N, CA and C of each residue as an Amber inpcrd file, in Angstrom:
protein
   420
 -89.4100000 135.0260000 146.0310000 -88.1030000 134.7680000 147.2340000
 -88.2300000 134.7140000 148.3090000 -87.8820000 133.8430000 149.1830000
 -88.1250000 133.9770000 150.7310000 -87.0350000 134.3000000 151.2520000
 -87.1470000 134.3200000 152.7910000 -86.1290000 135.0610000 153.7580000
 -85.3850000 134.0330000 153.9660000 -84.1890000 134.1030000 154.3100000
 -83.2330000 133.1650000 155.0450000 -83.5280000 133.3750000 156.4620000
 -84.1710000 134.5180000 156.6510000 -83.8170000 134.9500000 158.5280000
 -85.5640000 134.3060000 159.0030000 -85.8460000 133.8050000 160.1250000
 -86.7280000 133.7270000 160.6590000 -87.8590000 134.7100000 160.9340000
 -87.3720000 136.0150000 161.3790000 -87.9890000 137.1630000 161.6020000
 -87.3030000 138.4010000 160.7750000 -88.2390000 138.7690000 159.7350000
 -87.6440000 139.6780000 158.8280000 -87.3720000 140.6120000 159.4980000
 -86.4670000 141.9220000 159.0610000 -85.7720000 143.2330000 159.8060000
 -86.6000000 143.8500000 159.2620000 -86.9320000 145.3100000 160.8440000
 -87.6670000 145.9920000 160.2230000 -87.5390000 147.0820000 159.0230000
 -86.3510000 146.7720000 158.5000000 -86.2230000 147.9280000 157.1170000
 -87.1200000 146.9510000 156.2770000 -86.7720000 146.0220000 155.9600000
 -87.4110000 145.2520000 155.0310000 -89.2590000 144.9320000 155.3170000
 -89.6000000 145.1080000 156.8710000 -91.0720000 145.1000000 156.6870000
 -92.0590000 146.4170000 156.4580000 -90.9060000 147.4390000 156.4930000
 -91.1200000 149.0330000 156.3500000 -91.3570000 149.2700000 154.5500000
 -90.5040000 148.3980000 153.8470000 -90.1670000 147.9970000 152.6180000
 -91.5790000 147.4140000 152.2600000 -91.7120000 146.5060000 152.4940000
 -92.8720000 145.9240000 152.2880000 -94.2340000 146.6050000 152.3560000
 -94.4260000 147.4550000 153.8150000 -95.6010000 148.2030000 153.7560000
 -95.4720000 149.4710000 152.6630000 -94.4030000 149.8470000 152.8280000
 -94.2630000 150.9630000 151.3800000 -94.9020000 150.4180000 149.6000000
 -94.4220000 149.0620000 149.8660000 -94.4180000 148.5770000 148.1610000
 -96.2530000 148.5610000 148.5470000 -97.0330000 148.0790000 149.4580000
 -98.6280000 147.9750000 149.8700000 -99.0260000 149.0320000 149.6750000
 -98.4540000 150.2560000 149.8650000 -99.4420000 151.3620000 150.4580000
 -99.1230000 152.1950000 148.7680000 -97.9030000 152.1230000 148.1840000
 -97.9310000 152.4870000 146.8030000 -99.0830000 151.5280000 146.0630000
 -99.1870000 150.3800000 146.1190000 -99.5890000 149.8030000 145.0600000
-101.3940000 150.2900000 145.4440000-102.1980000 150.1250000 146.4810000
-103.1830000 150.3850000 147.3120000-103.0160000 151.8640000 146.5070000
-102.4320000 152.8390000 146.5480000-102.5180000 153.9550000 146.1150000
-102.6330000 154.5350000 144.4630000-101.8940000 153.5640000 143.7040000
-101.7180000 153.3610000 142.3930000-103.2380000 152.8720000 141.5560000
-103.5110000 151.7980000 142.4310000-105.1290000 151.1670000 142.1290000
-106.0700000 152.3850000 142.5520000-105.8980000 153.3050000 143.4320000
-107.3630000 154.4040000 143.5700000-107.2270000 155.1260000 142.5540000
-105.8400000 155.7970000 142.2600000-105.9060000 156.8500000 141.2120000
-105.7860000 156.2090000 139.6760000-105.9780000 155.0080000 139.5210000
-106.5850000 154.0100000 138.3360000-107.9180000 154.9250000 138.3300000
-108.8310000 153.8420000 139.7440000-110.5000000 154.2200000 139.5680000
-110.6140000 155.5640000 139.8540000-110.0380000 156.5370000 140.0050000
-110.7080000 157.8490000 140.1870000-110.1480000 158.2120000 139.0680000
-109.6240000 158.4650000 138.2620000-109.0790000 158.6770000 136.8030000
-110.4290000 158.1440000 136.2900000-110.6390000 156.5130000 136.4510000
-111.5910000 156.1940000 134.9920000-113.0390000 156.2630000 135.4820000
-113.3140000 156.4550000 136.9880000-114.8720000 156.6830000 137.0240000
-115.0610000 158.2570000 137.7680000-114.4030000 159.4200000 137.8920000
-114.4080000 160.3560000 138.5790000-115.3270000 161.0980000 137.5350000
-116.1220000 162.4370000 137.6670000-116.8890000 163.2060000 136.6110000
-115.9610000 163.7320000 135.9450000-114.8260000 164.7750000 136.5850000
-114.1810000 165.0350000 136.0900000-113.2630000 164.5540000 134.8630000
-112.9480000 163.1410000 135.3080000-112.2180000 162.5750000 133.9370000
-113.3570000 162.1680000 132.8480000-114.4350000 162.1220000 133.2230000
-115.3460000 161.9180000 132.3830000-115.8300000 163.6100000 131.6350000
-115.8040000 164.6740000 132.0330000-115.6950000 165.4310000 131.4000000
-114.3920000 165.8830000 130.7260000-113.2470000 165.4850000 130.9250000
-112.3740000 165.3390000 130.0280000-112.0410000 165.0560000 128.7550000
-113.0370000 163.3680000 129.0300000-113.0840000 162.6620000 127.7120000
-114.0230000 163.5390000 126.6460000-115.4680000 163.4080000 127.5460000
-116.2440000 163.9280000 126.4680000-115.6080000 165.3980000 125.7020000
-115.2300000 166.8150000 126.3070000-114.8610000 167.3360000 125.9390000
-113.5120000 167.1130000 125.0660000-112.7870000 166.3050000 124.9540000
-111.5330000 165.5160000 124.0500000-112.8330000 165.3520000 122.8440000
-113.9540000 164.5760000 122.9900000-114.3970000 163.9950000 121.7080000
-115.0820000 165.1620000 121.4020000-116.2360000 166.2650000 121.9340000
-116.6420000 166.8420000 121.2710000-115.8720000 167.9890000 120.6450000
-114.4330000 168.1190000 121.1780000-113.7090000 169.3460000 120.1100000
-113.3440000 168.4530000 119.1190000-113.6160000 167.2690000 119.0320000
-112.8700000 166.3170000 117.4300000-114.3660000 166.5870000 116.7710000
-115.4250000 166.4710000 116.8580000-116.5840000 166.1130000 116.5880000
-116.5800000 166.9480000 115.0570000-117.3520000 166.6860000 114.2830000
-117.7640000 167.2090000 112.9850000-119.2540000 167.3970000 113.0950000
-118.9430000 169.3170000 113.7550000-120.7750000 169.2980000 113.5870000
-121.7370000 170.1520000 112.3960000-122.6910000 169.8330000 112.4910000
-123.5300000 169.6650000 111.2720000-124.9110000 170.9690000 111.0560000
-124.9370000 171.1720000 112.6150000-125.9830000 172.3190000 112.3880000
-125.7850000 173.5980000 113.4310000-126.2940000 174.3230000 113.1760000
-125.9470000 175.6540000 113.9050000-127.4650000 175.8520000 115.2010000
-127.0600000 175.8460000 116.4880000-127.8200000 176.7580000 117.1640000
-127.8510000 177.4040000 118.0860000-128.3720000 178.0670000 118.6860000
-127.9830000 179.3300000 119.3730000-128.2970000 178.5010000 121.3080000
-127.7270000 179.2290000 122.0140000-127.5150000 178.1890000 123.7340000
-128.7730000 178.1150000 124.3680000-129.5820000 178.1690000 123.4620000
-131.2750000 176.9920000 123.9210000-131.6280000 176.3900000 123.0450000
-130.7050000 175.8690000 122.0460000-131.0290000 174.4350000 121.1950000
-131.7750000 175.1920000 120.0410000-131.9290000 176.2990000 120.2100000
-133.2440000 176.7710000 118.7420000-131.9860000 176.6130000 117.8130000
-132.6360000 176.4030000 116.4260000-131.9150000 176.2740000 115.2940000
-131.4840000 177.7610000 114.7180000-130.6320000 178.0690000 114.4430000
-130.0660000 179.6440000 113.2830000-129.6530000 179.6220000 112.2380000
-129.4370000 180.5450000 111.8140000-128.7090000 180.3270000 110.5260000
-127.4300000 180.8220000 110.3840000-126.8430000 181.4770000 111.6070000
-125.8580000 182.6330000 111.7330000-124.9360000 181.7540000 112.7390000
-123.2040000 181.6990000 112.7690000-122.7580000 181.5680000 113.2850000
-122.2210000 179.9020000 112.6690000-120.8640000 179.5670000 113.3980000
-120.0950000 178.1920000 113.5860000-121.3740000 177.2720000 113.7990000
-121.2430000 175.8950000 113.3350000-122.0710000 174.6640000 113.3170000
-121.8440000 174.1780000 114.7350000-122.4860000 174.0050000 115.4650000
-122.0000000 173.8740000 116.7700000-122.8460000 172.8450000 117.7460000
-123.8290000 172.0570000 116.9640000-124.5590000 171.3830000 118.1200000
-124.5290000 170.1040000 116.9850000-125.2660000 168.9640000 117.8170000
-125.6710000 167.6650000 117.0450000-126.6920000 167.0090000 117.5580000
-127.4470000 166.3220000 116.6680000-128.7350000 165.9950000 117.4400000
-127.9190000 164.3830000 117.4310000-128.0320000 163.7670000 118.9050000
-127.7310000 162.6630000 119.2220000-128.4350000 161.7810000 119.7640000
-130.1660000 161.8680000 118.9920000-130.9610000 160.9820000 118.8850000
-131.5420000 161.3150000 120.8560000-130.7210000 160.7060000 121.6300000
-131.6400000 161.1390000 122.9950000-131.2880000 162.7070000 123.5070000
-130.3630000 163.0190000 122.7100000-129.9690000 164.1170000 123.1640000
-129.6400000 165.2760000 121.9660000-129.6930000 166.8080000 122.4780000
-128.9600000 167.5740000 121.2080000-128.1440000 168.3310000 121.9560000
-126.7270000 167.8570000 121.6250000-125.8200000 168.7170000 122.3100000
-125.2570000 169.7430000 121.6340000-125.2740000 170.6370000 122.9590000
-124.4130000 172.2060000 121.8690000-123.0300000 172.2430000 122.7260000
-121.9970000 172.6120000 121.2070000-120.4820000 172.5610000 122.1680000
-120.1460000 174.1270000 122.2000000-119.5970000 174.7370000 122.9690000
-119.4590000 176.0380000 123.0100000-118.4750000 176.3630000 124.3260000
-118.1810000 176.9970000 124.6860000-117.5910000 177.3700000 126.0450000
-118.2610000 176.8100000 126.9930000-119.6440000 176.6070000 127.3650000
-120.5660000 175.8040000 128.3510000-120.9460000 174.7280000 127.4960000
-120.7810000 173.4350000 127.6170000-121.1380000 172.6330000 126.7730000
-122.7420000 172.3050000 127.7440000-123.6830000 172.1620000 126.9550000
-124.8410000 171.6550000 127.2030000-125.1450000 170.4210000 126.5290000
-126.4590000 169.7500000 127.0890000-127.1140000 168.3870000 126.5050000
-128.7430000 169.0350000 126.8420000-129.4660000 169.1400000 125.8350000
-130.6690000 169.0350000 125.9650000-131.8280000 167.8050000 125.9380000
-131.7340000 167.0480000 126.8410000-131.9120000 165.8200000 127.3230000
-133.7490000 165.7310000 126.3540000-133.9620000 164.7670000 125.8200000
-135.3690000 164.4410000 125.2590000-136.4270000 163.3490000 126.4060000
-137.5900000 163.6250000 126.0540000-138.4130000 162.7380000 127.0000000
-138.4530000 161.2130000 125.9910000-137.3110000 160.1690000 126.1950000
-137.9500000 159.0300000 124.9550000-138.4450000 157.8330000 126.0690000
-139.3540000 156.9670000 125.0040000-140.3330000 155.8780000 125.5900000
-139.1660000 155.0410000 126.0560000-140.0210000 154.6030000 127.4180000
-138.9250000 153.7010000 127.8590000-138.0860000 154.3790000 128.8020000
-137.8560000 155.2890000 128.9040000-136.9590000 156.0180000 129.5590000
-137.0980000 156.4370000 130.8890000-136.4270000 156.4600000 131.9580000
-137.1910000 157.1050000 133.6230000-136.9030000 158.5650000 133.5390000
-136.3280000 158.9950000 132.8420000-136.4010000 160.5650000 133.4120000
-136.4250000 161.1670000 131.9840000-137.2570000 162.6530000 132.1620000
-138.0110000 163.2180000 131.2820000-136.6720000 164.0370000 130.6820000
-137.4070000 165.0540000 129.7780000-137.0500000 166.3330000 129.4010000
-136.0580000 167.3500000 129.9140000-135.0450000 167.6310000 129.5950000
-134.5500000 168.6330000 130.8980000-133.0260000 169.0730000 130.0920000
-132.7360000 169.9660000 131.0130000-131.3910000 170.7740000 130.3060000
-129.9510000 170.0650000 131.2570000-129.1390000 169.6460000 130.9240000
-127.7220000 169.2190000 131.3100000-126.9790000 170.3060000 131.1000000
-126.2750000 170.6960000 131.8850000-124.8570000 171.7170000 131.4570000
-124.0390000 170.5950000 132.1980000-123.1400000 170.8770000 131.1270000
-122.0660000 169.9650000 131.2920000-120.7860000 170.7580000 131.8330000
-120.5260000 170.8790000 132.9540000-119.6390000 171.2680000 133.7450000
-119.4060000 170.7440000 135.2850000-118.3410000 170.9730000 135.5950000
-118.0160000 170.4400000 136.9240000-118.4160000 170.2740000 137.6870000
-118.4240000 169.7130000 138.6820000-119.4680000 169.5080000 139.7820000
-121.0230000 170.2130000 139.7610000-121.6860000 169.8750000 138.1960000
-122.6470000 170.6500000 137.8010000-123.4820000 169.6220000 137.1510000
-122.9580000 168.4950000 136.7110000-123.5320000 167.6190000 136.0030000
-123.4560000 166.3060000 136.6470000-124.3370000 165.6510000 136.9290000
-124.1540000 163.7770000 137.2370000-123.5910000 162.9640000 136.2260000
-122.6140000 162.6650000 136.5000000-121.7280000 161.0820000 135.8800000
-122.3190000 160.6570000 135.4400000-123.4700000 160.4530000 135.3620000
-124.2780000 159.2570000 134.3470000-124.5740000 159.9460000 133.2290000
-125.0660000 161.3780000 133.4900000-125.5050000 161.7390000 132.3550000
-124.6440000 162.2990000 131.4610000-123.1610000 162.5100000 132.1850000
-121.7190000 162.4720000 131.2060000-121.9220000 161.3950000 130.4560000
-121.6610000 160.3350000 131.1680000-121.4340000 158.7570000 130.4400000
-122.5870000 158.5330000 129.2260000-123.6340000 159.1760000 129.6160000
-124.2930000 158.7530000 128.4700000-124.5360000 159.9010000 127.5220000
-123.9770000 160.8660000 127.5790000-123.5030000 161.8570000 126.1390000
-122.5830000 161.3930000 125.8440000-121.6100000 160.9210000 126.8390000
-120.0340000 160.4030000 125.8960000-120.5510000 159.1720000 125.2280000
-121.4910000 158.2150000 125.3250000-121.7220000 157.0830000 124.7320000
-122.5980000 157.5580000 123.8940000-123.4080000 158.7440000 123.5120000
-124.2330000 158.7840000 122.2360000-122.9640000 158.9530000 120.9000000
-122.2880000 160.4880000 121.5590000-121.2780000 160.5790000 120.5880000
-120.2550000 159.2890000 120.2150000-119.6090000 158.2410000 120.8780000
-119.4890000 156.8700000 120.6060000-120.1440000 156.4520000 119.3080000
-121.4380000 156.3290000 119.7490000-122.5700000 155.8800000 118.8370000
-122.4220000 156.6730000 117.7530000-122.7120000 157.8880000 117.6640000
-122.4830000 158.6890000 116.5180000-121.4200000 158.5640000 115.2660000
-119.9190000 158.2920000 116.5740000-118.7860000 158.4000000 115.3160000
-119.1420000 156.7860000 115.2260000-119.1130000 156.0740000 115.5730000
-119.4180000 154.4610000 114.9020000-120.2740000 154.3230000 113.8260000
-121.5340000 154.7200000 113.8900000-122.4010000 154.1600000 113.0950000
-122.7690000 155.2330000 111.9760000-122.3660000 156.6760000 112.1770000
-123.2050000 157.5860000 111.1680000-124.4100000 158.2010000 111.4920000
-125.1010000 157.4980000 112.4260000-126.5660000 157.9800000 112.7280000
-126.5190000 158.1730000 114.3570000-127.5700000 158.2920000 114.7160000
-128.0610000 159.0950000 116.4830000-128.8520000 157.9780000 116.7760000
-128.9990000 157.5470000 118.3520000-129.3880000 156.7310000 118.5600000
-131.0570000 157.2550000 118.6840000-131.8120000 155.8450000 118.5240000
-133.0300000 156.0730000 117.9770000-133.7000000 156.9100000 119.1590000
-134.1970000 157.7000000 119.0670000-135.5040000 158.1230000 120.2750000
-136.7070000 158.5980000 120.0760000-137.6290000 157.2400000 120.7190000
-138.9870000 157.5960000 120.1010000-139.5030000 158.3310000 121.0360000
-140.7220000 159.0320000 120.9510000-141.7340000 159.7140000 121.4040000
-142.1970000 159.2490000 122.7050000-142.5110000 159.5350000 124.0080000
-142.9780000 158.6880000 124.6510000-144.2570000 158.6050000 123.8620000
-145.0140000 157.2890000 124.5700000-146.6950000 156.9090000 124.4320000
-147.6520000 158.0190000 124.6560000-148.4810000 158.2880000 123.5320000
-149.5540000 159.3040000 124.1900000-150.6840000 158.6000000 124.0730000
-150.8030000 157.5510000 123.8980000-151.9720000 157.0210000 123.4640000
-152.6450000 156.3490000 125.1670000-154.1060000 156.8270000 124.7600000
-154.5060000 156.5230000 126.4190000-155.5280000 155.2970000 126.4980000
């Protein structure tokens, strides 16, 4: 729609500026909710709470015989679901980072680790098997 006036009014200019800022804010909010670590943690928490666990582990990832099933082998990770979600990263061949513990809490876990664990959950739910994790080559 074109204006009849050659010079738009101040009200029309402010309206256009407001619409522009609104669109920019909406786009920024969309990217924030998609790529922030808090959004990734909430997606992971939702996926983890609906997952059926098969093994029982203590807080250090050691198998136990007591308690509720709370851990799952995701191949590259051993995921423990509880008040504090933990993922024990394994050293796989071809990986650039070694073994370690990733505590999946806000402001404690890198976003890339959260996404990797979430991706392993999706793979496990789709295929019914873990992502293969081969031990590092020990040949010399």
